[in-house]
Every structure is written in structure tokens, then in C-alpha cells.
């Protein structure tokens, strides 16, 4: 009898019980890890697609108009021109009621059209300014298949400046915008020396600030449904913003940056005076956000005015007299120097 034989038998038995070689065991572990990694990639891919979809495609609610210049006693000409990247745009040309001091190009906020800017246009026209009220891309009667937090819209405003010059206007040009339209105004002013002044009503320092503020608000609001609460909770997870930026880039070819567009990074390049307007009850873009923009602007010709009891996009309707006086004084002072 061979005394080694039982030992060999035991070795063969152990090999049969654990057939994986040392090289195979890590492979099996990676297979298990690939499941959560795949699920995570699927989750962020879905969130990115959903989040970017808010800014892409036809949005009927951004198109309708129920009022016109005649409702405000204004004469108007419907005009057409193109943004710097070729998007067809529509606007109202509203001539000053006296010898024009300058021209003001005005830009609405997201989810609106140029009609919402008519009350502002009316006091500017009566104050001696030509006004070009623009439908930004994807809104009203303008073309375009996607929007942004003001980055691509700056091209619309730069196209508007070119259009004003094409009409033979040699006077000063100012911009007035609300919310993301205000962001577009600031970004355009950083690129064009033709822009002599900017009125920025409710501009946000970065798109990420608005994204976070809106998500936190609705996450804790009592009227938010369970489904929406879950979506806004997902929006606050680390990596969600980057997933949306990546999905947006893959779908449009436009890179928004890690901050969803930042005014702060270009504010020092704005050479003209800027009037920042903020509502004291604005939870979408709180007043401290406006102060961050003010601090980033170069020189000492810019200022911040806060409107008591006003929320986002209600600064004019809350205090029309204060708003009119502040804006007209700013423009008169900035454009006559």
C-alpha cells in the first residue's frame, strides 16, 4: 500500500470542491462589481437624459402670445434677423416717442415670450429709447431646437446688436434682460464693445445655483408630489449636474461647463456699467447671488438695487415706479457719457 496515495486523494477532493484558480477569483469579483456599476451608469444616464430634455425640443408653452404692442399704445414693426449662429429670430421694433436717446434690446426669461417685456418696453419708449423686443431662440416666433441657461442666447443678443446697426442706428446700445435673459445680456456684454450698458434683472451667478435652489425648494415644499419629490432628491445627488451637462453636450454639441454656465467667470471682462436688480423675496436667485455678481464686476460703475417684497420676475410689477425711475436714471447716466 502506497502511504502517499491518501494525501493525493485528499488534494484531488479539495480541488474538486473549489474549482476556481487564483486567477479566476478576481474575475468573478469584477463580475459582481459590474452589476452595481452598470446600474449606477444607467441611473445617471437616465437622469442626464431627463434633465437635459427640459432644455431640448419643442415646448408649446413657450410659443403662445396673447398681447401685442397695440395693447400698450405702442407702434411696432415685426422684424426678422438671425443670431450669430444662424438661428432665425423674430422681434418687435418699437421706436421712441421722441428723438431717440439710444436703443435698448430687451430679453425675456425662460418659459416666456417677448410679450411679457411690453410693460418695460412701454416706459422705455416713452422715456426716449428705441426698443428691440426679441423672442429668444425656442420661444415665441423664433426658431431653435434647444435652449440653455443663457449661453447660446447671448448669440441671439449679439445678432440683435448687429441688426440694430444694420438699420443705420449709430447711437448707443444697451441691453435689458430678465432671469436667463439677463444672464445672456451679461455674457453678450463681455464679448461686445458695442454694448454700452446692461440692466440685469434676476441674473444668476451660475446655472448650478438655480438648479440647486429650485431642487431644494420643491423637495421640501408641502405640495410636491411623491414622484416629483423623488426627482428633485435625485437632482441633488453628487454627479447629477455633471450627468446633465454631459447628456446635453452629446445631444446638442454645446458644453455648458461644470457650473451650468457661469457669469462669474466672465464678469471681469464686462467693460460697461451694469445695473443689477433683485427681488428681496426671490428664492430662485436670492439677493446674495446678485451680490456675488456685483463683486465679480470690474470697476465701480455698477450697482445693485433691491425691490422690497418682490420675488423672481416680479420686480417690475411689484414696484413699477421705483423700477422705471431706477432704470431710466441708470440709462440716462450711462449712455450720455
mmCIF file of C-alpha atoms in Angstrom:
data_model
loop_
_atom_site.group_PDB
_atom_site.id
_atom_site.type_symbol
_atom_site.label_atom_id
_atom_site.label_comp_id
_atom_site.label_asym_id
_atom_site.label_seq_id
_atom_site.Cartn_x
_atom_site.Cartn_y
_atom_site.Cartn_z
ATOM 1 C CA UNK A 1 0.000 0.000 0.000
ATOM 2 C CA UNK A 2 1.331 3.427 -1.009
ATOM 3 C CA UNK A 3 1.296 5.807 2.018
ATOM 4 C CA UNK A 4 1.256 8.876 -0.272
ATOM 5 C CA UNK A 5 -1.936 7.875 -2.028
ATOM 6 C CA UNK A 6 -4.409 9.081 0.667
ATOM 7 C CA UNK A 7 -2.767 12.528 0.655
ATOM 8 C CA UNK A 8 -3.122 12.796 -3.121
ATOM 9 C CA UNK A 9 -6.737 11.699 -2.833
ATOM 10 C CA UNK A 10 -7.466 14.455 -0.340
ATOM 11 C CA UNK A 11 -5.802 17.019 -2.601
ATOM 12 C CA UNK A 12 -7.942 15.950 -5.548
ATOM 13 C CA UNK A 13 -11.034 16.161 -3.339
ATOM 14 C CA UNK A 14 -10.220 19.735 -2.260
ATOM 15 C CA UNK A 15 -9.588 20.749 -5.861
ATOM 16 C CA UNK A 16 -12.991 19.432 -6.856
ATOM 17 C CA UNK A 17 -14.709 21.382 -4.059
ATOM 18 C CA UNK A 18 -13.071 24.718 -5.057
ATOM 19 C CA UNK A 19 -12.519 24.650 -8.813
ATOM 20 C CA UNK A 20 -11.589 28.396 -9.159
ATOM 21 C CA UNK A 21 -7.938 29.135 -9.702
ATOM 22 C CA UNK A 22 -6.378 32.234 -8.092
ATOM 23 C CA UNK A 23 -6.558 33.988 -11.479
ATOM 24 C CA UNK A 24 -10.263 33.231 -11.833
ATOM 25 C CA UNK A 25 -11.372 34.504 -8.409
ATOM 26 C CA UNK A 26 -10.741 38.282 -9.122
ATOM 27 C CA UNK A 27 -12.590 37.893 -12.423
ATOM 28 C CA UNK A 28 -15.608 36.618 -10.556
ATOM 29 C CA UNK A 29 -15.442 39.544 -8.128
ATOM 30 C CA UNK A 30 -15.330 42.028 -11.027
ATOM 31 C CA UNK A 31 -18.412 40.408 -12.486
ATOM 32 C CA UNK A 32 -20.291 41.087 -9.267
ATOM 33 C CA UNK A 33 -18.988 44.667 -9.167
ATOM 34 C CA UNK A 34 -20.076 45.278 -12.760
ATOM 35 C CA UNK A 35 -23.725 44.933 -11.721
ATOM 36 C CA UNK A 36 -23.850 47.964 -9.342
ATOM 37 C CA UNK A 37 -21.556 49.928 -11.667
ATOM 38 C CA UNK A 38 -23.890 49.231 -14.585
ATOM 39 C CA UNK A 39 -26.948 50.189 -12.538
ATOM 40 C CA UNK A 40 -25.246 53.410 -11.458
ATOM 41 C CA UNK A 41 -24.358 54.274 -15.050
ATOM 42 C CA UNK A 42 -27.927 53.520 -16.114
ATOM 43 C CA UNK A 43 -29.294 55.751 -13.338
ATOM 44 C CA UNK A 44 -27.077 58.743 -14.180
ATOM 45 C CA UNK A 45 -27.681 58.228 -17.887
ATOM 46 C CA UNK A 46 -31.452 58.372 -17.320
ATOM 47 C CA UNK A 47 -31.153 61.406 -15.029
ATOM 48 C CA UNK A 48 -28.893 63.171 -17.525
ATOM 49 C CA UNK A 49 -31.269 62.498 -20.390
ATOM 50 C CA UNK A 50 -34.287 63.660 -18.372
ATOM 51 C CA UNK A 51 -32.536 66.765 -17.051
ATOM 52 C CA UNK A 52 -31.165 67.816 -20.425
ATOM 53 C CA UNK A 53 -34.549 67.162 -22.048
ATOM 54 C CA UNK A 54 -36.017 70.115 -20.166
ATOM 55 C CA UNK A 55 -33.924 72.355 -22.440
ATOM 56 C CA UNK A 56 -34.281 70.433 -25.705
ATOM 57 C CA UNK A 57 -37.108 70.083 -28.210
ATOM 58 C CA UNK A 58 -40.290 71.939 -29.000
ATOM 59 C CA UNK A 59 -42.088 73.352 -25.949
ATOM 60 C CA UNK A 60 -45.585 74.601 -26.900
ATOM 61 C CA UNK A 61 -45.973 76.582 -23.684
ATOM 62 C CA UNK A 62 -43.040 78.781 -24.794
ATOM 63 C CA UNK A 63 -44.763 79.794 -28.001
ATOM 64 C CA UNK A 64 -48.163 81.400 -27.435
ATOM 65 C CA UNK A 65 -48.772 85.158 -27.375
ATOM 66 C CA UNK A 66 -51.996 86.851 -26.331
ATOM 67 C CA UNK A 67 -50.943 90.511 -26.221
ATOM 68 C CA UNK A 68 -49.241 92.920 -28.583
ATOM 69 C CA UNK A 69 -47.772 96.427 -28.680
ATOM 70 C CA UNK A 70 -51.179 97.922 -29.533
ATOM 71 C CA UNK A 71 -52.400 96.881 -26.067
ATOM 72 C CA UNK A 72 -49.848 99.294 -24.616
ATOM 73 C CA UNK A 73 -50.386 102.121 -27.080
ATOM 74 C CA UNK A 74 -47.152 101.379 -28.916
ATOM 75 C CA UNK A 75 -46.341 101.470 -32.601
ATOM 76 C CA UNK A 76 -44.399 98.411 -33.700
ATOM 77 C CA UNK A 77 -42.777 96.756 -36.663
ATOM 78 C CA UNK A 78 -42.300 92.979 -36.720
ATOM 79 C CA UNK A 79 -38.701 92.352 -37.795
ATOM 80 C CA UNK A 80 -36.614 89.298 -38.581
ATOM 81 C CA UNK A 81 -32.883 88.663 -38.288
ATOM 82 C CA UNK A 82 -30.518 85.863 -37.326
ATOM 83 C CA UNK A 83 -28.455 85.100 -34.280
ATOM 84 C CA UNK A 84 -24.702 84.822 -34.699
ATOM 85 C CA UNK A 85 -25.051 81.061 -35.189
ATOM 86 C CA UNK A 86 -27.815 81.388 -37.778
ATOM 87 C CA UNK A 87 -30.985 80.819 -35.727
ATOM 88 C CA UNK A 88 -33.901 82.801 -37.253
ATOM 89 C CA UNK A 89 -35.290 85.284 -34.733
ATOM 90 C CA UNK A 90 -38.368 87.498 -34.535
ATOM 91 C CA UNK A 91 -38.691 90.779 -32.669
ATOM 92 C CA UNK A 92 -40.689 93.980 -32.356
ATOM 93 C CA UNK A 93 -39.015 97.220 -33.304
ATOM 94 C CA UNK A 94 -40.620 99.873 -31.101
ATOM 95 C CA UNK A 95 -39.490 103.422 -31.972
ATOM 96 C CA UNK A 96 -39.038 106.069 -29.307
ATOM 97 C CA UNK A 97 -41.846 108.596 -28.977
ATOM 98 C CA UNK A 98 -39.341 111.451 -29.163
ATOM 99 C CA UNK A 99 -35.875 111.936 -30.586
ATOM 100 C CA UNK A 100 -34.212 108.673 -29.551
ATOM 101 C CA UNK A 101 -31.532 108.801 -26.905
ATOM 102 C CA UNK A 102 -30.310 105.271 -27.671
ATOM 103 C CA UNK A 103 -31.608 101.765 -28.370
ATOM 104 C CA UNK A 104 -32.384 99.128 -25.736
ATOM 105 C CA UNK A 105 -32.548 95.441 -26.694
ATOM 106 C CA UNK A 106 -34.743 93.602 -24.201
ATOM 107 C CA UNK A 107 -34.788 89.861 -23.451
ATOM 108 C CA UNK A 108 -37.428 87.829 -21.609
ATOM 109 C CA UNK A 109 -36.949 84.963 -19.146
ATOM 110 C CA UNK A 110 -37.371 81.280 -19.914
ATOM 111 C CA UNK A 111 -40.918 79.994 -20.464
ATOM 112 C CA UNK A 112 -41.988 83.440 -21.748
ATOM 113 C CA UNK A 113 -42.066 85.412 -24.992
ATOM 114 C CA UNK A 114 -41.356 88.986 -25.951
ATOM 115 C CA UNK A 115 -44.911 89.957 -24.977
ATOM 116 C CA UNK A 116 -44.048 89.828 -21.247
ATOM 117 C CA UNK A 117 -41.486 92.576 -21.816
ATOM 118 C CA UNK A 118 -44.053 95.016 -23.245
ATOM 119 C CA UNK A 119 -44.682 96.845 -19.924
ATOM 120 C CA UNK A 120 -40.954 97.532 -19.670
ATOM 121 C CA UNK A 121 -40.772 98.421 -23.350
ATOM 122 C CA UNK A 122 -43.586 100.954 -22.877
ATOM 123 C CA UNK A 123 -41.790 103.058 -20.281
ATOM 124 C CA UNK A 124 -38.535 102.875 -22.234
ATOM 125 C CA UNK A 125 -40.234 104.081 -25.431
ATOM 126 C CA UNK A 126 -41.903 106.928 -23.561
ATOM 127 C CA UNK A 127 -38.575 107.705 -21.923
ATOM 128 C CA UNK A 128 -36.993 108.355 -25.309
ATOM 129 C CA UNK A 129 -35.476 104.978 -26.205
ATOM 130 C CA UNK A 130 -35.908 102.813 -29.270
ATOM 131 C CA UNK A 131 -36.637 99.260 -28.151
ATOM 132 C CA UNK A 132 -35.971 95.943 -29.861
ATOM 133 C CA UNK A 133 -38.015 93.273 -28.022
ATOM 134 C CA UNK A 134 -36.619 89.879 -29.022
ATOM 135 C CA UNK A 135 -38.029 86.377 -28.885
ATOM 136 C CA UNK A 136 -35.014 84.361 -27.779
ATOM 137 C CA UNK A 137 -34.477 81.053 -29.553
ATOM 138 C CA UNK A 138 -37.043 78.363 -28.899
ATOM 139 C CA UNK A 139 -39.586 80.951 -27.735
ATOM 140 C CA UNK A 140 -42.395 82.903 -29.350
ATOM 141 C CA UNK A 141 -41.924 83.116 -33.093
ATOM 142 C CA UNK A 142 -38.182 82.446 -33.164
ATOM 143 C CA UNK A 143 -36.536 79.253 -34.362
ATOM 144 C CA UNK A 144 -34.253 76.910 -32.466
ATOM 145 C CA UNK A 145 -34.461 73.379 -31.117
ATOM 146 C CA UNK A 146 -32.811 73.829 -27.751
ATOM 147 C CA UNK A 147 -32.177 76.491 -25.124
ATOM 148 C CA UNK A 148 -29.578 76.971 -22.403
ATOM 149 C CA UNK A 149 -29.155 78.961 -19.169
ATOM 150 C CA UNK A 150 -28.177 81.983 -21.269
ATOM 151 C CA UNK A 151 -25.044 80.684 -23.012
ATOM 152 C CA UNK A 152 -26.377 80.188 -26.554
ATOM 153 C CA UNK A 153 -28.893 83.021 -26.084
ATOM 154 C CA UNK A 154 -26.026 85.506 -25.895
ATOM 155 C CA UNK A 155 -25.626 84.853 -29.627
ATOM 156 C CA UNK A 156 -29.231 85.973 -30.144
ATOM 157 C CA UNK A 157 -28.483 89.281 -28.442
ATOM 158 C CA UNK A 158 -25.247 89.778 -30.349
ATOM 159 C CA UNK A 159 -27.261 89.157 -33.521
ATOM 160 C CA UNK A 160 -29.751 91.761 -32.305
ATOM 161 C CA UNK A 161 -26.947 94.294 -31.875
ATOM 162 C CA UNK A 162 -25.842 93.625 -35.456
ATOM 163 C CA UNK A 163 -29.434 94.084 -36.602
ATOM 164 C CA UNK A 164 -29.706 97.484 -34.873
ATOM 165 C CA UNK A 165 -26.552 98.591 -36.664
ATOM 166 C CA UNK A 166 -27.906 97.287 -39.976
ATOM 167 C CA UNK A 167 -30.870 99.677 -39.607
ATOM 168 C CA UNK A 168 -28.427 102.562 -39.651
ATOM 169 C CA UNK A 169 -28.571 103.191 -35.910
ATOM 170 C CA UNK A 170 -25.323 104.781 -34.789
ATOM 171 C CA UNK A 171 -26.302 105.651 -31.255
ATOM 172 C CA UNK A 172 -25.547 103.755 -28.082
ATOM 173 C CA UNK A 173 -26.986 100.290 -27.478
ATOM 174 C CA UNK A 174 -27.979 98.898 -24.085
ATOM 175 C CA UNK A 175 -29.365 95.523 -23.053
ATOM 176 C CA UNK A 176 -32.105 94.758 -20.528
ATOM 177 C CA UNK A 177 -32.865 91.159 -19.596
ATOM 178 C CA UNK A 178 -34.787 89.124 -17.054
ATOM 179 C CA UNK A 179 -33.568 85.878 -15.436
ATOM 180 C CA UNK A 180 -31.767 83.750 -18.035
ATOM 181 C CA UNK A 181 -32.269 86.635 -20.461
ATOM 182 C CA UNK A 182 -30.294 88.772 -18.006
ATOM 183 C CA UNK A 183 -27.534 86.152 -17.963
ATOM 184 C CA UNK A 184 -27.455 86.264 -21.774
ATOM 185 C CA UNK A 185 -27.141 90.061 -21.589
ATOM 186 C CA UNK A 186 -24.144 89.867 -19.266
ATOM 187 C CA UNK A 187 -22.422 87.201 -21.360
ATOM 188 C CA UNK A 188 -23.021 89.220 -24.544
ATOM 189 C CA UNK A 189 -21.645 92.382 -22.919
ATOM 190 C CA UNK A 190 -18.452 90.511 -22.060
ATOM 191 C CA UNK A 191 -17.930 89.912 -25.792
ATOM 192 C CA UNK A 192 -19.117 93.093 -27.495
ATOM 193 C CA UNK A 193 -17.752 96.627 -27.022
ATOM 194 C CA UNK A 194 -20.888 97.846 -28.857
ATOM 195 C CA UNK A 195 -22.916 97.284 -25.684
ATOM 196 C CA UNK A 196 -22.713 100.413 -23.555
ATOM 197 C CA UNK A 197 -24.851 99.406 -20.552
ATOM 198 C CA UNK A 198 -26.693 96.389 -19.134
ATOM 199 C CA UNK A 199 -29.766 96.181 -16.916
ATOM 200 C CA UNK A 200 -29.701 92.725 -15.367
ATOM 201 C CA UNK A 201 -32.938 91.757 -13.607
ATOM 202 C CA UNK A 202 -32.662 88.476 -11.698
ATOM 203 C CA UNK A 203 -29.480 87.130 -13.302
ATOM 204 C CA UNK A 204 -27.937 84.130 -11.532
ATOM 205 C CA UNK A 205 -24.190 83.670 -10.911
ATOM 206 C CA UNK A 206 -24.271 80.102 -12.251
ATOM 207 C CA UNK A 207 -26.914 77.750 -13.566
ATOM 208 C CA UNK A 208 -25.897 75.325 -10.830
ATOM 209 C CA UNK A 209 -27.085 77.841 -8.224
ATOM 210 C CA UNK A 210 -30.583 77.918 -9.727
ATOM 211 C CA UNK A 211 -30.592 74.145 -10.200
ATOM 212 C CA UNK A 212 -29.835 73.632 -6.511
ATOM 213 C CA UNK A 213 -32.190 76.340 -5.223
ATOM 214 C CA UNK A 214 -35.163 75.063 -7.235
ATOM 215 C CA UNK A 215 -34.491 71.416 -6.347
ATOM 216 C CA UNK A 216 -34.242 72.124 -2.604
ATOM 217 C CA UNK A 217 -37.352 74.315 -2.653
ATOM 218 C CA UNK A 218 -39.616 71.732 -4.267
ATOM 219 C CA UNK A 219 -38.057 68.853 -2.369
ATOM 220 C CA UNK A 220 -39.299 70.399 0.893
ATOM 221 C CA UNK A 221 -42.473 72.090 -0.380
ATOM 222 C CA UNK A 222 -45.637 70.593 1.106
ATOM 223 C CA UNK A 223 -47.481 70.480 -2.221
ATOM 224 C CA UNK A 224 -44.814 68.496 -4.081
ATOM 225 C CA UNK A 225 -45.974 65.033 -5.178
ATOM 226 C CA UNK A 226 -44.049 61.935 -4.141
ATOM 227 C CA UNK A 227 -42.804 61.383 -7.699
ATOM 228 C CA UNK A 228 -41.520 64.933 -8.066
ATOM 229 C CA UNK A 229 -40.012 64.790 -4.595
ATOM 230 C CA UNK A 230 -38.018 61.758 -5.696
ATOM 231 C CA UNK A 231 -36.875 63.502 -8.874
ATOM 232 C CA UNK A 232 -35.721 66.586 -7.001
ATOM 233 C CA UNK A 233 -33.954 64.409 -4.432
ATOM 234 C CA UNK A 234 -32.123 62.687 -7.288
ATOM 235 C CA UNK A 235 -31.233 66.094 -8.706
ATOM 236 C CA UNK A 236 -29.279 66.904 -5.541
ATOM 237 C CA UNK A 237 -27.179 63.726 -5.636
ATOM 238 C CA UNK A 238 -23.455 64.150 -6.342
ATOM 239 C CA UNK A 239 -22.764 63.793 -10.036
ATOM 240 C CA UNK A 240 -26.259 64.643 -11.280
ATOM 241 C CA UNK A 241 -25.291 68.058 -12.625
ATOM 242 C CA UNK A 242 -22.324 66.602 -14.480
ATOM 243 C CA UNK A 243 -24.530 63.874 -15.955
ATOM 244 C CA UNK A 244 -26.935 66.500 -17.281
ATOM 245 C CA UNK A 245 -24.095 68.588 -18.715
ATOM 246 C CA UNK A 246 -22.655 65.516 -20.454
ATOM 247 C CA UNK A 247 -26.045 64.444 -21.854
ATOM 248 C CA UNK A 248 -26.727 67.995 -23.042
ATOM 249 C CA UNK A 249 -23.364 68.109 -24.804
ATOM 250 C CA UNK A 250 -23.920 64.757 -26.508
ATOM 251 C CA UNK A 251 -27.355 65.894 -27.705
ATOM 252 C CA UNK A 252 -26.528 69.474 -28.760
ATOM 253 C CA UNK A 253 -22.759 69.796 -29.157
ATOM 254 C CA UNK A 254 -22.758 72.690 -26.648
ATOM 255 C CA UNK A 255 -20.735 72.356 -23.438
ATOM 256 C CA UNK A 256 -22.312 74.273 -20.574
ATOM 257 C CA UNK A 257 -19.423 73.791 -18.156
ATOM 258 C CA UNK A 258 -19.473 72.181 -14.736
ATOM 259 C CA UNK A 259 -21.451 75.133 -13.316
ATOM 260 C CA UNK A 260 -24.228 75.053 -15.953
ATOM 261 C CA UNK A 261 -22.926 78.365 -17.343
ATOM 262 C CA UNK A 262 -21.167 80.900 -15.136
ATOM 263 C CA UNK A 263 -21.478 84.673 -15.231
ATOM 264 C CA UNK A 264 -18.779 84.956 -12.587
ATOM 265 C CA UNK A 265 -16.058 83.624 -14.872
ATOM 266 C CA UNK A 266 -16.648 86.361 -17.477
ATOM 267 C CA UNK A 267 -17.870 89.260 -15.320
ATOM 268 C CA UNK A 268 -14.427 90.864 -15.169
ATOM 269 C CA UNK A 269 -14.496 91.196 -18.987
ATOM 270 C CA UNK A 270 -17.594 93.439 -18.939
ATOM 271 C CA UNK A 271 -16.391 96.973 -19.555
ATOM 272 C CA UNK A 272 -19.745 98.790 -19.473
ATOM 273 C CA UNK A 273 -21.748 99.789 -16.376
ATOM 274 C CA UNK A 274 -24.260 97.231 -15.079
ATOM 275 C CA UNK A 275 -27.432 97.752 -13.064
ATOM 276 C CA UNK A 276 -28.343 94.619 -11.117
ATOM 277 C CA UNK A 277 -31.947 94.319 -9.909
ATOM 278 C CA UNK A 278 -33.007 91.752 -7.326
ATOM 279 C CA UNK A 279 -36.255 90.966 -5.528
ATOM 280 C CA UNK A 280 -35.823 90.682 -1.773
ATOM 281 C CA UNK A 281 -38.155 87.639 -1.691
ATOM 282 C CA UNK A 282 -36.555 85.872 -4.654
ATOM 283 C CA UNK A 283 -35.814 82.276 -3.582
ATOM 284 C CA UNK A 284 -34.781 81.202 -7.099
ATOM 285 C CA UNK A 285 -31.989 83.794 -7.286
ATOM 286 C CA UNK A 286 -31.603 85.263 -3.787
ATOM 287 C CA UNK A 287 -30.145 88.734 -3.388
ATOM 288 C CA UNK A 288 -26.858 87.327 -2.076
ATOM 289 C CA UNK A 289 -26.419 85.765 -5.523
ATOM 290 C CA UNK A 290 -26.726 89.204 -7.114
ATOM 291 C CA UNK A 291 -24.102 90.480 -4.681
ATOM 292 C CA UNK A 292 -21.722 87.781 -5.910
ATOM 293 C CA UNK A 293 -22.121 89.065 -9.463
ATOM 294 C CA UNK A 294 -21.631 92.662 -8.308
ATOM 295 C CA UNK A 295 -18.402 91.684 -6.552
ATOM 296 C CA UNK A 296 -17.127 89.987 -9.727
ATOM 297 C CA UNK A 297 -17.775 93.010 -11.987
ATOM 298 C CA UNK A 298 -14.807 95.236 -12.721
ATOM 299 C CA UNK A 299 -14.700 98.947 -11.965
ATOM 300 C CA UNK A 300 -17.048 100.968 -9.792
ATOM 301 C CA UNK A 301 -19.774 101.959 -12.278
ATOM 302 C CA UNK A 302 -22.102 99.065 -11.443
ATOM 303 C CA UNK A 303 -24.701 98.944 -8.701
ATOM 304 C CA UNK A 304 -27.337 96.696 -7.141
ATOM 305 C CA UNK A 305 -30.920 97.759 -6.435
ATOM 306 C CA UNK A 306 -33.216 95.521 -4.386
ATOM 307 C CA UNK A 307 -37.003 95.627 -4.695
ATOM 308 C CA UNK A 308 -38.882 95.025 -1.409
ATOM 309 C CA UNK A 309 -41.499 92.223 -1.404
ATOM 310 C CA UNK A 310 -40.601 91.175 -4.955
ATOM 311 C CA UNK A 311 -39.919 87.587 -5.969
ATOM 312 C CA UNK A 312 -38.272 86.291 -9.135
ATOM 313 C CA UNK A 313 -39.575 88.045 -12.249
ATOM 314 C CA UNK A 314 -41.993 90.252 -10.283
ATOM 315 C CA UNK A 315 -39.661 93.175 -9.641
ATOM 316 C CA UNK A 316 -41.378 95.440 -12.166
ATOM 317 C CA UNK A 317 -44.970 94.532 -11.290
ATOM 318 C CA UNK A 318 -44.227 94.885 -7.552
ATOM 319 C CA UNK A 319 -42.755 98.389 -7.727
ATOM 320 C CA UNK A 320 -43.254 99.866 -11.227
ATOM 321 C CA UNK A 321 -42.490 103.480 -10.289
ATOM 322 C CA UNK A 322 -39.271 102.599 -8.462
ATOM 323 C CA UNK A 323 -38.281 100.282 -11.302
ATOM 324 C CA UNK A 324 -38.910 102.865 -14.028
ATOM 325 C CA UNK A 325 -37.095 105.661 -12.245
ATOM 326 C CA UNK A 326 -34.118 103.466 -11.396
ATOM 327 C CA UNK A 327 -33.713 102.070 -14.916
ATOM 328 C CA UNK A 328 -34.220 105.376 -16.750
ATOM 329 C CA UNK A 329 -31.797 107.235 -14.441
ATOM 330 C CA UNK A 330 -29.212 104.493 -14.938
ATOM 331 C CA UNK A 331 -29.544 104.515 -18.721
ATOM 332 C CA UNK A 332 -29.544 108.302 -18.973
ATOM 333 C CA UNK A 333 -26.411 108.494 -16.857
ATOM 334 C CA UNK A 334 -24.603 105.561 -18.536
ATOM 335 C CA UNK A 335 -25.384 106.301 -22.176
ATOM 336 C CA UNK A 336 -24.755 110.034 -22.224
ATOM 337 C CA UNK A 337 -21.114 109.767 -21.136
#
